[in-house]
């Protein structure tokens, strides 16, 4: 299944990559590889992650230290939020646009 990232998730990923890149370029590249791998997994096995009871239709995939929330819209997996596991969760905005720049098929 195709995987796309909401504007919020993509913004977080870019900010985290920039932050890590200031200290360790390899860590920044590893972050992107890690998130791409998660996208491949949830695209192939969308029901594999735990459902989030407080957010109907949202599933949560943990790839330490990151937490990835996603939903399915019209046959497309949409990553609605990414955060570091030590950060407080934010309810994903279901109205986010879907950018075409970052997707896995």
PDB file of C-alpha atoms in Angstrom:
ATOM      1  CA  UNK A   1       0.000   0.000   0.000  1.00  0.00           C
ATOM      2  CA  UNK A   2       1.227   3.511  -0.760  1.00  0.00           C
ATOM      3  CA  UNK A   3       2.447   5.547   2.236  1.00  0.00           C
ATOM      4  CA  UNK A   4       2.328   9.340   2.404  1.00  0.00           C
ATOM      5  CA  UNK A   5       3.291  11.786   5.129  1.00  0.00           C
ATOM      6  CA  UNK A   6       1.118  14.638   6.398  1.00  0.00           C
ATOM      7  CA  UNK A   7       2.586  18.125   6.449  1.00  0.00           C
ATOM      8  CA  UNK A   8       2.952  17.889  10.231  1.00  0.00           C
ATOM      9  CA  UNK A   9       4.803  14.561  10.093  1.00  0.00           C
ATOM     10  CA  UNK A  10       7.046  15.728   7.271  1.00  0.00           C
ATOM     11  CA  UNK A  11       7.820  18.992   9.095  1.00  0.00           C
ATOM     12  CA  UNK A  12       8.785  17.057  12.228  1.00  0.00           C
ATOM     13  CA  UNK A  13      10.987  14.704  10.222  1.00  0.00           C
ATOM     14  CA  UNK A  14      12.787  17.589   8.514  1.00  0.00           C
ATOM     15  CA  UNK A  15      13.273  19.461  11.803  1.00  0.00           C
ATOM     16  CA  UNK A  16      14.574  16.358  13.582  1.00  0.00           C
ATOM     17  CA  UNK A  17      16.918  15.591  10.689  1.00  0.00           C
ATOM     18  CA  UNK A  18      18.274  19.160  10.768  1.00  0.00           C
ATOM     19  CA  UNK A  19      18.702  19.025  14.547  1.00  0.00           C
ATOM     20  CA  UNK A  20      20.565  15.718  14.439  1.00  0.00           C
ATOM     21  CA  UNK A  21      22.619  16.886  11.461  1.00  0.00           C
ATOM     22  CA  UNK A  22      24.093  19.729  13.505  1.00  0.00           C
ATOM     23  CA  UNK A  23      25.732  17.170  15.784  1.00  0.00           C
ATOM     24  CA  UNK A  24      26.058  13.990  13.753  1.00  0.00           C
ATOM     25  CA  UNK A  25      25.395  13.715  10.006  1.00  0.00           C
ATOM     26  CA  UNK A  26      25.302   9.909  10.208  1.00  0.00           C
ATOM     27  CA  UNK A  27      22.574  10.045  12.861  1.00  0.00           C
ATOM     28  CA  UNK A  28      20.526  12.351  10.633  1.00  0.00           C
ATOM     29  CA  UNK A  29      20.851   9.937   7.701  1.00  0.00           C
ATOM     30  CA  UNK A  30      20.037   6.998   9.981  1.00  0.00           C
ATOM     31  CA  UNK A  31      16.823   8.730  11.075  1.00  0.00           C
ATOM     32  CA  UNK A  32      15.631   9.035   7.480  1.00  0.00           C
ATOM     33  CA  UNK A  33      16.545   5.392   6.770  1.00  0.00           C
ATOM     34  CA  UNK A  34      14.683   4.321   9.909  1.00  0.00           C
ATOM     35  CA  UNK A  35      11.511   6.212   8.993  1.00  0.00           C
ATOM     36  CA  UNK A  36      11.649   4.941   5.403  1.00  0.00           C
ATOM     37  CA  UNK A  37      11.907   1.379   6.743  1.00  0.00           C
ATOM     38  CA  UNK A  38       8.884   1.984   8.984  1.00  0.00           C
ATOM     39  CA  UNK A  39       6.978   3.311   5.959  1.00  0.00           C
ATOM     40  CA  UNK A  40       7.813   0.133   4.045  1.00  0.00           C
ATOM     41  CA  UNK A  41       6.649  -2.054   6.934  1.00  0.00           C
ATOM     42  CA  UNK A  42       3.359  -0.266   7.556  1.00  0.00           C
ATOM     43  CA  UNK A  43       2.727  -0.074   3.820  1.00  0.00           C
ATOM     44  CA  UNK A  44       3.074  -3.832   3.556  1.00  0.00           C
ATOM     45  CA  UNK A  45       1.450  -4.696   6.897  1.00  0.00           C
ATOM     46  CA  UNK A  46      -0.881  -1.790   7.762  1.00  0.00           C
ATOM     47  CA  UNK A  47      -2.671  -3.680  10.551  1.00  0.00           C
ATOM     48  CA  UNK A  48       0.577  -4.648  12.312  1.00  0.00           C
ATOM     49  CA  UNK A  49       0.725  -1.646  14.636  1.00  0.00           C
ATOM     50  CA  UNK A  50      -1.310  -1.137  17.779  1.00  0.00           C
ATOM     51  CA  UNK A  51      -4.614   0.740  17.488  1.00  0.00           C
ATOM     52  CA  UNK A  52      -4.784   3.968  19.508  1.00  0.00           C
ATOM     53  CA  UNK A  53      -7.994   3.745  21.596  1.00  0.00           C
ATOM     54  CA  UNK A  54      -8.332   7.528  22.049  1.00  0.00           C
ATOM     55  CA  UNK A  55      -7.963   8.169  18.304  1.00  0.00           C
ATOM     56  CA  UNK A  56     -10.337   5.996  16.277  1.00  0.00           C
ATOM     57  CA  UNK A  57      -8.772   4.774  13.047  1.00  0.00           C
ATOM     58  CA  UNK A  58      -5.224   5.661  14.125  1.00  0.00           C
ATOM     59  CA  UNK A  59      -2.496   3.064  14.630  1.00  0.00           C
ATOM     60  CA  UNK A  60       0.799   3.591  16.450  1.00  0.00           C
ATOM     61  CA  UNK A  61       4.061   2.017  15.324  1.00  0.00           C
ATOM     62  CA  UNK A  62       7.017   2.271  17.701  1.00  0.00           C
ATOM     63  CA  UNK A  63      10.492   2.271  16.181  1.00  0.00           C
ATOM     64  CA  UNK A  64      12.624   3.347  19.116  1.00  0.00           C
ATOM     65  CA  UNK A  65      13.137   6.063  19.942  1.00  0.00           C
ATOM     66  CA  UNK A  66      10.405   7.316  17.567  1.00  0.00           C
ATOM     67  CA  UNK A  67       6.640   6.856  17.632  1.00  0.00           C
ATOM     68  CA  UNK A  68       4.781   6.968  14.323  1.00  0.00           C
ATOM     69  CA  UNK A  69       0.985   7.454  14.168  1.00  0.00           C
ATOM     70  CA  UNK A  70      -0.832   6.655  10.950  1.00  0.00           C
ATOM     71  CA  UNK A  71      -4.245   6.053   9.476  1.00  0.00           C
ATOM     72  CA  UNK A  72      -5.660   4.772   6.217  1.00  0.00           C
ATOM     73  CA  UNK A  73      -7.499   7.094   3.833  1.00  0.00           C
ATOM     74  CA  UNK A  74      -8.846   5.786   0.564  1.00  0.00           C
ATOM     75  CA  UNK A  75      -6.393   2.915   0.259  1.00  0.00           C
ATOM     76  CA  UNK A  76      -3.394   5.082   1.218  1.00  0.00           C
ATOM     77  CA  UNK A  77      -1.539   4.910   4.533  1.00  0.00           C
ATOM     78  CA  UNK A  78      -1.096   8.440   5.884  1.00  0.00           C
ATOM     79  CA  UNK A  79       1.544   9.068   8.545  1.00  0.00           C
ATOM     80  CA  UNK A  80      -0.147  11.782  10.581  1.00  0.00           C
ATOM     81  CA  UNK A  81       2.456  12.281  13.319  1.00  0.00           C
ATOM     82  CA  UNK A  82       6.031  11.383  14.200  1.00  0.00           C
ATOM     83  CA  UNK A  83       7.566  12.160  17.564  1.00  0.00           C
ATOM     84  CA  UNK A  84      10.420  11.136  19.799  1.00  0.00           C
ATOM     85  CA  UNK A  85       9.180   8.704  22.439  1.00  0.00           C
ATOM     86  CA  UNK A  86      10.079  11.151  25.221  1.00  0.00           C
ATOM     87  CA  UNK A  87       7.854  13.869  23.788  1.00  0.00           C
ATOM     88  CA  UNK A  88       4.213  14.244  24.756  1.00  0.00           C
ATOM     89  CA  UNK A  89       1.810  12.896  22.160  1.00  0.00           C
ATOM     90  CA  UNK A  90      -0.150  15.355  20.045  1.00  0.00           C
ATOM     91  CA  UNK A  91      -3.490  14.435  18.513  1.00  0.00           C
ATOM     92  CA  UNK A  92      -2.940  14.286  14.757  1.00  0.00           C
ATOM     93  CA  UNK A  93      -4.793  16.776  12.607  1.00  0.00           C
ATOM     94  CA  UNK A  94      -6.943  14.681  10.297  1.00  0.00           C
ATOM     95  CA  UNK A  95      -7.182  17.598   7.851  1.00  0.00           C
ATOM     96  CA  UNK A  96      -3.484  17.746   6.907  1.00  0.00           C
ATOM     97  CA  UNK A  97      -2.670  17.875   3.225  1.00  0.00           C
ATOM     98  CA  UNK A  98      -0.763  14.996   1.697  1.00  0.00           C
ATOM     99  CA  UNK A  99       2.562  16.071   0.169  1.00  0.00           C
ATOM    100  CA  UNK A 100       3.882  14.070  -2.776  1.00  0.00           C
ATOM    101  CA  UNK A 101       7.554  14.679  -1.971  1.00  0.00           C
ATOM    102  CA  UNK A 102       7.929  11.858   0.554  1.00  0.00           C
ATOM    103  CA  UNK A 103       6.152   8.626  -0.200  1.00  0.00           C
ATOM    104  CA  UNK A 104       6.884   4.932  -0.376  1.00  0.00           C
ATOM    105  CA  UNK A 105       5.193   2.649  -2.860  1.00  0.00           C
TER     106      UNK A 105
END
